[in-house]
Amino acid sequence: MGYVKWSYQVLEKFCYEAFRAFGFSDEESKDIEDVLLMADLYGIESHGMQRMVRYHKGIEKGTIHPQAKPEVVFETPVSAVIDGHNGMGQLISIFAMKKAIEKAKTTGIGMVTVRESNHFGIAGYYAKMASDEGLLGMACTNSEAIMVPTFGKKAMLGSNPIAVAMPAEPYPFLFDCSTTVVTRGKLEMYNKMGKELPHGWALGSDGQESTSAPDVLANIVGKKGGGIMPLGGDREVSGGHKGYGYGMLCELFSSILSMGVTSDKCCTFPDKTGICHGFIAVNPAVFGDPEAIKKHFSDYLEALRESPKADGAEKIYTHGEKEVLAQKDRMEHGIQVNDNTMAELANLCDYLKLDFSSYFKDYQLQRDSKFFTGNY
Amino acid sequence: MGYVKWSYQVLEKFCYEAFRAFGFSDEESKDIEDVLLMADLYGIESHGMQRMVRYHKGIEKGTIHPQAKPEVVFETPVSAVIDGHNGMGQLISIFAMKKAIEKAKTTGIGMVTVRESNHFGIAGYYAKMASDEGLLGMACTNSEAIMVPTFGKKAMLGSNPIAVAMPAEPYPFLFDCSTTVVTRGKLEMYNKMGKELPHGWALGSDGQESTSAPDVLANIVGKKGGGIMPLGGDREVSGGHKGYGYGMLCELFSSILSMGVTSDKCCTFPDKTGICHGFIAVNPAVFGDPEAIKKHFSDYLEALRESPKADGAEKIYTHGEKEVLAQKDRMEHGIQVNDNTMAELANLCDYLKLDFSSYFKDYQLQRDSKFFTGNY
């Protein structure tokens, strides 16, 4: 599989115009594009341009309703519940996190849960919305079942990511991880490379470990059992029950407190996915001087980065650092998109009656070149 | 090593009277005893009677100040910061969680952070205080550094447990886990048994995996480097950076938002440990009908327990179920205490001028018997 690099501006323009063509407003299209491109800039390729095909399919199939607007169905000064009416996950989520931020600025804390939404992209985007405003932010989402609970053989929880962001210098702390060992995207990557899966990742339909990517993926798609292990693996000795617990924490703040669809039932409906989210914003000022807290946190993060490295290791990261480095690199040198994704974008252009070649000039001509660098 | 079983009532009386003899009031002694014995009832032996020696030593050394009273140093309707003045961790924590609960009942959410405290026992106790009142409860604490960050070789975070409790039928959800793969207690157990540590648990002073319990423990005590891996292990391929991230989440809600001592510095002072905690209570009523939410959650927990088992597995647990089963068993059949701990309790009696044999009748006489069952 070859790759091609495009500048941020090329992808931004394409992405914006594609969502405009789907019928989203100017502001809505910009918001969706911003969430997707942040994933690509951060190096989380599975959630950027690669994901366009899923939104395309979701709108085509009718599980994503582009015209739906989020509605606040329950509210207090510190909380809200939002019914997304099965609209675009990014728009519902930006609406919800803005509400959490507004509440945190007024009362100190805002917790907003969302039901009847759709895939929202990277959880970190919404957590970072809060930290950009000087707040501690958290975001989580459930999803189609993929995590098998400890001692089980059927996926009952989603990949259930939890993201946390907090202001710090020289860059904010940004933790954004699934509560499974890995996400499905990693399995797909191994499948494409024809490689055995590492130990401690996946389970076959019998609930025993499987290192066969094609088998595991086929079982997941066919709902034949098995799936991905919780963080910590499939046994208590390595702490698998802990990852399963963090997955439950995510479920609590998304599907439970919103009275929404739990992961075991997500994506089993013809006209919706039922995906739920949770958003929390906390104003550090309700615990003292925010600048002093930020300094205290930054000092600790620095102490972590400067602590002695394992023999052979070059660097200790704090969460969010890799994303900052990736963003800088991609803004300078372009964003890598693989040929499969380019083909999906070409199909999308056909569907939306957009001119593929007007965005991705000369791409067709050099399609077979492994390191064609597009117009960048 | 032999074990002896005592009834809950025997241990309760002893524990209460020991803390009375340390100078704690009637109510304070009952509170401390209740936290410690819940650990034993739940089968978390490392945090019950076995821990008495550490409180004994802490008071003797002067890192625990029995007369200190917690003080609210910052407060808003949704939050508070408490300075524990290095008192007994359990008393400070009960005070703090009560405050979080009171706020959650008034405003919907209460977040309370604590600095200058001490080891507080099991985090789950405080989370459960909230769920006993119909609320979602969370509790976390930092501790002496034992977790090595990904690519590091020096422990910089504590075992940093996070506990979450939420009302459900037939019993509450109660998740209470360290963010390390295992706790130090597990390493000590393997050391006593003379067994190699399982892979994926511990690091030597060079930051590479070590399966030698005596080496790792000696390095930890001597602060020579190494320690325990984050949940997910020491590499990114198995998600070690995720466990490290959850450890940071715990640090954020304990030491950072309280402006307290971070784990890398905890327990390095002559007159305090500096340990910090965080407590959160959320009233489900700020998201809708609490009974409907409880039912929705209980249904999901039941679906998890009833989902297909892995081949060879008998049962899928939901978090808190094992504790309920253990409590029932121990109330009926007694609480197991090992001979080492009994010797520590005898020393404690000497120190406090209490009559050991008045609590643990006939114990001395049959000290060598492996399965002596005490007075039970």
PDB file of N, CA, C and O in Angstrom, chain A residues 78-79 107 151 153 156 178-181 201 206 208 236-237 241-242 244 246 251 255 257 260 286-287 296 300 308-311 315 317 319 322, chain B residues 78-79 107 151 153 156 178-181 201 206 208 236-237 241-242 244 246 255 257 260 264 286-287 296 300 308-311 315 317 319 322:
ATOM      1  N   VAL A  78     -25.394  22.481  36.867  1.00  0.00           N
ATOM      2  CA  VAL A  78     -24.120  21.756  36.738  1.00  0.00           C
ATOM      3  C   VAL A  78     -24.168  20.629  35.709  1.00  0.00           C
ATOM      4  O   VAL A  78     -23.156  19.942  35.499  1.00  0.00           O
ATOM      5  N   SER A  79     -25.312  20.401  35.110  1.00  0.00           N
ATOM      6  CA  SER A  79     -25.435  19.198  34.260  1.00  0.00           C
ATOM      7  C   SER A  79     -26.439  19.389  33.140  1.00  0.00           C
ATOM      8  O   SER A  79     -27.282  20.287  33.201  1.00  0.00           O
ATOM      9  N   THR A 107     -20.582  27.683  37.332  1.00  0.00           N
ATOM     10  CA  THR A 107     -20.714  27.023  38.651  1.00  0.00           C
ATOM     11  C   THR A 107     -19.419  26.363  39.104  1.00  0.00           C
ATOM     12  O   THR A 107     -19.297  26.006  40.270  1.00  0.00           O
ATOM     13  N   PHE A 151     -13.220 -13.138  31.369  1.00  0.00           N
ATOM     14  CA  PHE A 151     -13.851 -14.473  31.419  1.00  0.00           C
ATOM     15  C   PHE A 151     -15.009 -14.638  30.435  1.00  0.00           C
ATOM     16  O   PHE A 151     -15.714 -15.642  30.462  1.00  0.00           O
ATOM     17  N   LYS A 153     -16.709 -14.336  26.291  1.00  0.00           N
ATOM     18  CA  LYS A 153     -16.278 -14.579  24.909  1.00  0.00           C
ATOM     19  C   LYS A 153     -17.100 -13.761  23.914  1.00  0.00           C
ATOM     20  O   LYS A 153     -16.947 -13.923  22.708  1.00  0.00           O
ATOM     21  N   MET A 156     -18.988  -7.003  24.740  1.00  0.00           N
ATOM     22  CA  MET A 156     -20.126  -6.382  25.430  1.00  0.00           C
ATOM     23  C   MET A 156     -19.898  -4.894  25.693  1.00  0.00           C
ATOM     24  O   MET A 156     -20.817  -4.188  26.093  1.00  0.00           O
ATOM     25  N   SER A 178      -8.257   4.407  24.239  1.00  0.00           N
ATOM     26  CA  SER A 178      -9.308   3.408  24.396  1.00  0.00           C
ATOM     27  C   SER A 178      -9.030   2.631  25.676  1.00  0.00           C
ATOM     28  O   SER A 178      -7.892   2.601  26.160  1.00  0.00           O
ATOM     29  N   THR A 179     -10.057   2.006  26.221  1.00  0.00           N
ATOM     30  CA  THR A 179      -9.876   1.170  27.414  1.00  0.00           C
ATOM     31  C   THR A 179      -9.643  -0.296  27.028  1.00  0.00           C
ATOM     32  O   THR A 179      -9.508  -1.149  27.885  1.00  0.00           O
ATOM     33  N   THR A 180      -9.590  -0.558  25.720  1.00  0.00           N
ATOM     34  CA  THR A 180      -9.116  -1.852  25.226  1.00  0.00           C
ATOM     35  C   THR A 180      -7.586  -1.767  25.076  1.00  0.00           C
ATOM     36  O   THR A 180      -7.036  -0.666  25.076  1.00  0.00           O
ATOM     37  N   VAL A 181      -6.917  -2.923  24.951  1.00  0.00           N
ATOM     38  CA  VAL A 181      -5.463  -2.907  24.752  1.00  0.00           C
ATOM     39  C   VAL A 181      -5.117  -2.091  23.512  1.00  0.00           C
ATOM     40  O   VAL A 181      -4.213  -1.259  23.521  1.00  0.00           O
ATOM     41  N   TRP A 201      -3.637  -9.286  22.831  1.00  0.00           N
ATOM     42  CA  TRP A 201      -4.489  -8.307  22.143  1.00  0.00           C
ATOM     43  C   TRP A 201      -5.922  -8.796  21.922  1.00  0.00           C
ATOM     44  O   TRP A 201      -6.856  -8.099  22.253  1.00  0.00           O
ATOM     45  N   ASP A 206     -14.042 -18.512  20.805  1.00  0.00           N
ATOM     46  CA  ASP A 206     -14.153 -19.372  21.990  1.00  0.00           C
ATOM     47  C   ASP A 206     -13.729 -18.648  23.276  1.00  0.00           C
ATOM     48  O   ASP A 206     -13.745 -19.219  24.357  1.00  0.00           O
ATOM     49  N   GLN A 208     -10.726 -17.639  23.851  1.00  0.00           N
ATOM     50  CA  GLN A 208      -9.295 -17.884  24.092  1.00  0.00           C
ATOM     51  C   GLN A 208      -8.491 -16.967  23.167  1.00  0.00           C
ATOM     52  O   GLN A 208      -8.974 -16.555  22.110  1.00  0.00           O
ATOM     53  N   GLU A 236      -6.876 -11.904  35.071  1.00  0.00           N
ATOM     54  CA  GLU A 236      -6.749 -11.017  36.226  1.00  0.00           C
ATOM     55  C   GLU A 236      -5.282 -10.815  36.614  1.00  0.00           C
ATOM     56  O   GLU A 236      -4.922  -9.765  37.139  1.00  0.00           O
ATOM     57  N   VAL A 237      -4.432 -11.804  36.336  1.00  0.00           N
ATOM     58  CA  VAL A 237      -3.027 -11.704  36.737  1.00  0.00           C
ATOM     59  C   VAL A 237      -2.332 -10.494  36.099  1.00  0.00           C
ATOM     60  O   VAL A 237      -1.450  -9.878  36.696  1.00  0.00           O
ATOM     61  N   HIS A 241      -9.170  -7.191  34.457  1.00  0.00           N
ATOM     62  CA  HIS A 241     -10.408  -6.724  35.099  1.00  0.00           C
ATOM     63  C   HIS A 241     -10.366  -5.204  35.336  1.00  0.00           C
ATOM     64  O   HIS A 241     -11.403  -4.576  35.506  1.00  0.00           O
ATOM     65  N   LYS A 242      -9.149  -4.641  35.337  1.00  0.00           N
ATOM     66  CA  LYS A 242      -9.029  -3.191  35.528  1.00  0.00           C
ATOM     67  C   LYS A 242      -9.418  -2.448  34.253  1.00  0.00           C
ATOM     68  O   LYS A 242     -10.157  -1.474  34.289  1.00  0.00           O
ATOM     69  N   TYR A 244     -11.327  -3.581  31.970  1.00  0.00           N
ATOM     70  CA  TYR A 244     -12.784  -3.815  31.894  1.00  0.00           C
ATOM     71  C   TYR A 244     -13.499  -2.781  32.794  1.00  0.00           C
ATOM     72  O   TYR A 244     -14.512  -2.181  32.397  1.00  0.00           O
ATOM     73  N   TYR A 246     -12.362   0.272  33.630  1.00  0.00           N
ATOM     74  CA  TYR A 246     -12.297   1.603  33.004  1.00  0.00           C
ATOM     75  C   TYR A 246     -13.288   1.700  31.845  1.00  0.00           C
ATOM     76  O   TYR A 246     -13.861   2.755  31.601  1.00  0.00           O
ATOM     77  N   GLU A 251     -18.736   3.759  30.153  1.00  0.00           N
ATOM     78  CA  GLU A 251     -20.152   3.434  29.892  1.00  0.00           C
ATOM     79  C   GLU A 251     -21.059   4.220  30.855  1.00  0.00           C
ATOM     80  O   GLU A 251     -22.094   4.767  30.450  1.00  0.00           O
ATOM     81  N   SER A 255     -23.508   6.099  28.316  1.00  0.00           N
ATOM     82  CA  SER A 255     -24.845   5.513  28.114  1.00  0.00           C
ATOM     83  C   SER A 255     -25.705   5.464  29.369  1.00  0.00           C
ATOM     84  O   SER A 255     -26.926   5.566  29.285  1.00  0.00           O
ATOM     85  N   LEU A 257     -25.693   7.454  32.397  1.00  0.00           N
ATOM     86  CA  LEU A 257     -26.217   8.738  32.897  1.00  0.00           C
ATOM     87  C   LEU A 257     -26.983   9.518  31.829  1.00  0.00           C
ATOM     88  O   LEU A 257     -27.501  10.597  32.097  1.00  0.00           O
ATOM     89  N   GLY A 260     -29.061   6.152  27.658  1.00  0.00           N
ATOM     90  CA  GLY A 260     -28.908   5.822  26.244  1.00  0.00           C
ATOM     91  C   GLY A 260     -28.632   4.341  26.002  1.00  0.00           C
ATOM     92  O   GLY A 260     -28.773   3.501  26.892  1.00  0.00           O
ATOM     93  N   VAL A 286     -11.981  26.624  41.095  1.00  0.00           N
ATOM     94  CA  VAL A 286     -12.769  26.224  42.275  1.00  0.00           C
ATOM     95  C   VAL A 286     -11.914  25.424  43.261  1.00  0.00           C
ATOM     96  O   VAL A 286     -12.426  24.910  44.268  1.00  0.00           O
ATOM     97  N   PHE A 287     -10.617  25.306  42.970  1.00  0.00           N
ATOM     98  CA  PHE A 287      -9.697  24.638  43.896  1.00  0.00           C
ATOM     99  C   PHE A 287      -8.535  25.554  44.303  1.00  0.00           C
ATOM    100  O   PHE A 287      -7.602  25.120  44.949  1.00  0.00           O
ATOM    101  N   HIS A 296       2.192  24.109  39.213  1.00  0.00           N
ATOM    102  CA  HIS A 296       2.421  22.895  40.007  1.00  0.00           C
ATOM    103  C   HIS A 296       2.372  21.657  39.105  1.00  0.00           C
ATOM    104  O   HIS A 296       3.228  20.768  39.173  1.00  0.00           O
ATOM    105  N   TYR A 300       5.491  19.022  37.723  1.00  0.00           N
ATOM    106  CA  TYR A 300       5.449  17.562  37.861  1.00  0.00           C
ATOM    107  C   TYR A 300       5.658  16.890  36.499  1.00  0.00           C
ATOM    108  O   TYR A 300       6.412  15.919  36.383  1.00  0.00           O
ATOM    109  N   PRO A 308      15.032   9.552  35.203  1.00  0.00           N
ATOM    110  CA  PRO A 308      15.976   8.633  34.534  1.00  0.00           C
ATOM    111  C   PRO A 308      15.277   7.686  33.550  1.00  0.00           C
ATOM    112  O   PRO A 308      14.241   7.120  33.868  1.00  0.00           O
ATOM    113  N   LYS A 309      15.874   7.547  32.379  1.00  0.00           N
ATOM    114  CA  LYS A 309      15.327   6.682  31.320  1.00  0.00           C
ATOM    115  C   LYS A 309      15.751   5.232  31.546  1.00  0.00           C
ATOM    116  O   LYS A 309      16.847   4.970  32.045  1.00  0.00           O
ATOM    117  N   ALA A 310      14.893   4.317  31.110  1.00  0.00           N
ATOM    118  CA  ALA A 310      15.257   2.888  31.107  1.00  0.00           C
ATOM    119  C   ALA A 310      16.477   2.706  30.206  1.00  0.00           C
ATOM    120  O   ALA A 310      16.621   3.443  29.221  1.00  0.00           O
ATOM    121  N   ASP A 311      17.346   1.765  30.540  1.00  0.00           N
ATOM    122  CA  ASP A 311      18.507   1.510  29.692  1.00  0.00           C
ATOM    123  C   ASP A 311      18.018   1.248  28.264  1.00  0.00           C
ATOM    124  O   ASP A 311      17.148   0.411  28.040  1.00  0.00           O
ATOM    125  N   LYS A 315      13.685   8.639  25.658  1.00  0.00           N
ATOM    126  CA  LYS A 315      12.797   9.737  26.027  1.00  0.00           C
ATOM    127  C   LYS A 315      11.637   9.208  26.857  1.00  0.00           C
ATOM    128  O   LYS A 315      11.113   8.131  26.573  1.00  0.00           O
ATOM    129  N   TYR A 317       7.883  10.323  27.638  1.00  0.00           N
ATOM    130  CA  TYR A 317       6.875  11.281  27.191  1.00  0.00           C
ATOM    131  C   TYR A 317       5.883  11.582  28.306  1.00  0.00           C
ATOM    132  O   TYR A 317       5.628  10.731  29.152  1.00  0.00           O
ATOM    133  N   HIS A 319       1.752  12.736  28.402  1.00  0.00           N
ATOM    134  CA  HIS A 319       0.639  12.594  27.464  1.00  0.00           C
ATOM    135  C   HIS A 319       0.309  13.922  26.787  1.00  0.00           C
ATOM    136  O   HIS A 319       0.120  14.925  27.457  1.00  0.00           O
ATOM    137  N   LYS A 322       3.508  13.789  22.239  1.00  0.00           N
ATOM    138  CA  LYS A 322       3.642  13.203  20.895  1.00  0.00           C
ATOM    139  C   LYS A 322       2.726  13.902  19.908  1.00  0.00           C
ATOM    140  O   LYS A 322       3.079  14.087  18.745  1.00  0.00           O
TER     141      LYS A 322
ATOM    142  N   VAL B  78     -19.581  23.746  44.882  1.00  0.00           N
ATOM    143  CA  VAL B  78     -19.367  22.434  44.243  1.00  0.00           C
ATOM    144  C   VAL B  78     -18.019  21.803  44.607  1.00  0.00           C
ATOM    145  O   VAL B  78     -17.715  20.696  44.159  1.00  0.00           O
ATOM    146  N   SER B  79     -17.209  22.489  45.382  1.00  0.00           N
ATOM    147  CA  SER B  79     -15.841  21.997  45.596  1.00  0.00           C
ATOM    148  C   SER B  79     -15.284  22.412  46.949  1.00  0.00           C
ATOM    149  O   SER B  79     -15.793  23.349  47.582  1.00  0.00           O
ATOM    150  N   THR B 107     -25.985  20.738  45.246  1.00  0.00           N
ATOM    151  CA  THR B 107     -25.798  21.315  43.902  1.00  0.00           C
ATOM    152  C   THR B 107     -25.837  20.261  42.808  1.00  0.00           C
ATOM    153  O   THR B 107     -25.959  20.601  41.635  1.00  0.00           O
ATOM    154  N   PHE B 151       9.034   3.917  29.573  1.00  0.00           N
ATOM    155  CA  PHE B 151      10.413   4.233  29.146  1.00  0.00           C
ATOM    156  C   PHE B 151      11.297   4.780  30.278  1.00  0.00           C
ATOM    157  O   PHE B 151      12.425   5.200  30.025  1.00  0.00           O
ATOM    158  N   LYS B 153      13.007   4.465  34.420  1.00  0.00           N
ATOM    159  CA  LYS B 153      13.524   3.427  35.311  1.00  0.00           C
ATOM    160  C   LYS B 153      13.440   3.848  36.788  1.00  0.00           C
ATOM    161  O   LYS B 153      13.908   3.144  37.655  1.00  0.00           O
ATOM    162  N   MET B 156       7.901   7.154  39.722  1.00  0.00           N
ATOM    163  CA  MET B 156       7.531   8.580  39.794  1.00  0.00           C
ATOM    164  C   MET B 156       6.058   8.778  40.171  1.00  0.00           C
ATOM    165  O   MET B 156       5.642   9.884  40.462  1.00  0.00           O
ATOM    166  N   SER B 178      -5.745  -0.298  41.693  1.00  0.00           N
ATOM    167  CA  SER B 178      -4.546   0.503  41.464  1.00  0.00           C
ATOM    168  C   SER B 178      -4.386   0.693  39.966  1.00  0.00           C
ATOM    169  O   SER B 178      -4.912  -0.097  39.178  1.00  0.00           O
ATOM    170  N   THR B 179      -3.647   1.709  39.568  1.00  0.00           N
ATOM    171  CA  THR B 179      -3.373   1.924  38.149  1.00  0.00           C
ATOM    172  C   THR B 179      -2.050   1.272  37.741  1.00  0.00           C
ATOM    173  O   THR B 179      -1.623   1.393  36.600  1.00  0.00           O
ATOM    174  N   THR B 180      -1.397   0.599  38.690  1.00  0.00           N
ATOM    175  CA  THR B 180      -0.271  -0.286  38.370  1.00  0.00           C
ATOM    176  C   THR B 180      -0.847  -1.667  38.031  1.00  0.00           C
ATOM    177  O   THR B 180      -2.008  -1.949  38.326  1.00  0.00           O
ATOM    178  N   VAL B 181      -0.035  -2.531  37.425  1.00  0.00           N
ATOM    179  CA  VAL B 181      -0.508  -3.890  37.099  1.00  0.00           C
ATOM    180  C   VAL B 181      -0.932  -4.591  38.382  1.00  0.00           C
ATOM    181  O   VAL B 181      -1.981  -5.225  38.459  1.00  0.00           O
ATOM    182  N   TRP B 201       5.058  -7.559  35.269  1.00  0.00           N
ATOM    183  CA  TRP B 201       4.722  -6.932  36.557  1.00  0.00           C
ATOM    184  C   TRP B 201       5.743  -5.867  36.987  1.00  0.00           C
ATOM    185  O   TRP B 201       5.364  -4.770  37.341  1.00  0.00           O
ATOM    186  N   ASP B 206      17.499  -1.106  36.232  1.00  0.00           N
ATOM    187  CA  ASP B 206      17.908  -0.641  34.897  1.00  0.00           C
ATOM    188  C   ASP B 206      16.694  -0.305  34.011  1.00  0.00           C
ATOM    189  O   ASP B 206      16.863   0.065  32.852  1.00  0.00           O
ATOM    190  N   GLN B 208      14.574  -2.494  33.012  1.00  0.00           N
ATOM    191  CA  GLN B 208      14.192  -3.680  32.231  1.00  0.00           C
ATOM    192  C   GLN B 208      13.398  -4.622  33.148  1.00  0.00           C
ATOM    193  O   GLN B 208      13.549  -4.594  34.357  1.00  0.00           O
ATOM    194  N   GLU B 236       4.487   0.234  24.972  1.00  0.00           N
ATOM    195  CA  GLU B 236       3.287   0.807  24.368  1.00  0.00           C
ATOM    196  C   GLU B 236       2.461  -0.266  23.652  1.00  0.00           C
ATOM    197  O   GLU B 236       1.241  -0.151  23.580  1.00  0.00           O
ATOM    198  N   VAL B 237       3.116  -1.318  23.166  1.00  0.00           N
ATOM    199  CA  VAL B 237       2.399  -2.345  22.395  1.00  0.00           C
ATOM    200  C   VAL B 237       1.308  -3.011  23.240  1.00  0.00           C
ATOM    201  O   VAL B 237       0.259  -3.403  22.738  1.00  0.00           O
ATOM    202  N   HIS B 241       1.387   2.865  28.325  1.00  0.00           N
ATOM    203  CA  HIS B 241       1.201   4.321  28.412  1.00  0.00           C
ATOM    204  C   HIS B 241      -0.216   4.683  28.865  1.00  0.00           C
ATOM    205  O   HIS B 241      -0.454   5.781  29.341  1.00  0.00           O
ATOM    206  N   LYS B 242      -1.146   3.732  28.715  1.00  0.00           N
ATOM    207  CA  LYS B 242      -2.522   3.981  29.159  1.00  0.00           C
ATOM    208  C   LYS B 242      -2.614   3.886  30.688  1.00  0.00           C
ATOM    209  O   LYS B 242      -3.212   4.744  31.338  1.00  0.00           O
ATOM    210  N   TYR B 244      -0.193   4.325  32.710  1.00  0.00           N
ATOM    211  CA  TYR B 244       0.551   5.521  33.141  1.00  0.00           C
ATOM    212  C   TYR B 244      -0.390   6.739  33.102  1.00  0.00           C
ATOM    213  O   TYR B 244      -0.423   7.567  34.030  1.00  0.00           O
ATOM    214  N   TYR B 246      -3.741   6.696  33.390  1.00  0.00           N
ATOM    215  CA  TYR B 246      -4.723   6.615  34.478  1.00  0.00           C
ATOM    216  C   TYR B 246      -4.076   6.989  35.812  1.00  0.00           C
ATOM    217  O   TYR B 246      -4.715   7.595  36.675  1.00  0.00           O
ATOM    218  N   SER B 255      -3.115  15.175  44.068  1.00  0.00           N
ATOM    219  CA  SER B 255      -2.055  16.145  44.401  1.00  0.00           C
ATOM    220  C   SER B 255      -2.117  17.449  43.613  1.00  0.00           C
ATOM    221  O   SER B 255      -1.735  18.496  44.128  1.00  0.00           O
ATOM    222  N   LEU B 257      -4.867  19.166  41.986  1.00  0.00           N
ATOM    223  CA  LEU B 257      -5.960  20.094  42.309  1.00  0.00           C
ATOM    224  C   LEU B 257      -6.018  20.438  43.800  1.00  0.00           C
ATOM    225  O   LEU B 257      -6.874  21.228  44.225  1.00  0.00           O
ATOM    226  N   GLY B 260      -0.961  19.763  46.465  1.00  0.00           N
ATOM    227  CA  GLY B 260      -0.261  18.935  47.456  1.00  0.00           C
ATOM    228  C   GLY B 260       1.009  18.303  46.901  1.00  0.00           C
ATOM    229  O   GLY B 260       1.496  18.656  45.826  1.00  0.00           O
ATOM    230  N   ASP B 264       6.043  11.434  43.458  1.00  0.00           N
ATOM    231  CA  ASP B 264       7.507  11.310  43.411  1.00  0.00           C
ATOM    232  C   ASP B 264       8.162  11.835  44.687  1.00  0.00           C
ATOM    233  O   ASP B 264       9.310  11.490  44.978  1.00  0.00           O
ATOM    234  N   VAL B 286     -29.371  14.685  38.811  1.00  0.00           N
ATOM    235  CA  VAL B 286     -29.139  15.820  37.907  1.00  0.00           C
ATOM    236  C   VAL B 286     -29.062  15.359  36.444  1.00  0.00           C
ATOM    237  O   VAL B 286     -28.772  16.166  35.550  1.00  0.00           O
ATOM    238  N   PHE B 287     -29.324  14.092  36.220  1.00  0.00           N
ATOM    239  CA  PHE B 287     -29.384  13.567  34.845  1.00  0.00           C
ATOM    240  C   PHE B 287     -30.741  12.916  34.532  1.00  0.00           C
ATOM    241  O   PHE B 287     -30.914  12.319  33.482  1.00  0.00           O
ATOM    242  N   HIS B 296     -31.611   0.983  34.608  1.00  0.00           N
ATOM    243  CA  HIS B 296     -30.902   0.906  33.325  1.00  0.00           C
ATOM    244  C   HIS B 296     -29.505   0.312  33.544  1.00  0.00           C
ATOM    245  O   HIS B 296     -29.065  -0.593  32.808  1.00  0.00           O
ATOM    246  N   TYR B 300     -27.857  -3.533  32.494  1.00  0.00           N
ATOM    247  CA  TYR B 300     -26.610  -3.713  31.737  1.00  0.00           C
ATOM    248  C   TYR B 300     -25.651  -4.626  32.504  1.00  0.00           C
ATOM    249  O   TYR B 300     -25.031  -5.521  31.915  1.00  0.00           O
ATOM    250  N   PRO B 308     -22.144 -14.794  27.237  1.00  0.00           N
ATOM    251  CA  PRO B 308     -21.462 -16.093  27.073  1.00  0.00           C
ATOM    252  C   PRO B 308     -20.057 -16.113  27.687  1.00  0.00           C
ATOM    253  O   PRO B 308     -19.285 -15.174  27.522  1.00  0.00           O
ATOM    254  N   LYS B 309     -19.755 -17.187  28.413  1.00  0.00           N
ATOM    255  CA  LYS B 309     -18.460 -17.336  29.087  1.00  0.00           C
ATOM    256  C   LYS B 309     -17.413 -17.887  28.110  1.00  0.00           C
ATOM    257  O   LYS B 309     -17.745 -18.677  27.217  1.00  0.00           O
ATOM    258  N   ALA B 310     -16.173 -17.496  28.353  1.00  0.00           N
ATOM    259  CA  ALA B 310     -15.060 -18.082  27.599  1.00  0.00           C
ATOM    260  C   ALA B 310     -15.043 -19.581  27.876  1.00  0.00           C
ATOM    261  O   ALA B 310     -15.402 -20.004  28.985  1.00  0.00           O
ATOM    262  N   ASP B 311     -14.615 -20.370  26.891  1.00  0.00           N
ATOM    263  CA  ASP B 311     -14.534 -21.815  27.108  1.00  0.00           C
ATOM    264  C   ASP B 311     -13.662 -22.064  28.338  1.00  0.00           C
ATOM    265  O   ASP B 311     -12.557 -21.541  28.447  1.00  0.00           O
ATOM    266  N   LYS B 315     -17.729 -18.052  35.220  1.00  0.00           N
ATOM    267  CA  LYS B 315     -18.504 -16.910  35.685  1.00  0.00           C
ATOM    268  C   LYS B 315     -17.895 -15.622  35.146  1.00  0.00           C
ATOM    269  O   LYS B 315     -16.682 -15.504  35.068  1.00  0.00           O
ATOM    270  N   TYR B 317     -17.805 -11.767  36.217  1.00  0.00           N
ATOM    271  CA  TYR B 317     -18.133 -10.901  37.352  1.00  0.00           C
ATOM    272  C   TYR B 317     -18.403  -9.485  36.880  1.00  0.00           C
ATOM    273  O   TYR B 317     -17.855  -9.040  35.872  1.00  0.00           O
ATOM    274  N   HIS B 319     -17.965  -5.610  38.662  1.00  0.00           N
ATOM    275  CA  HIS B 319     -17.129  -5.100  39.749  1.00  0.00           C
ATOM    276  C   HIS B 319     -17.938  -4.857  41.027  1.00  0.00           C
ATOM    277  O   HIS B 319     -18.974  -4.207  40.988  1.00  0.00           O
ATOM    278  N   LYS B 322     -17.473  -9.723  43.711  1.00  0.00           N
ATOM    279  CA  LYS B 322     -16.561 -10.558  44.515  1.00  0.00           C
ATOM    280  C   LYS B 322     -16.519 -10.061  45.958  1.00  0.00           C
ATOM    281  O   LYS B 322     -16.412 -10.852  46.888  1.00  0.00           O
TER     282      LYS B 322
END
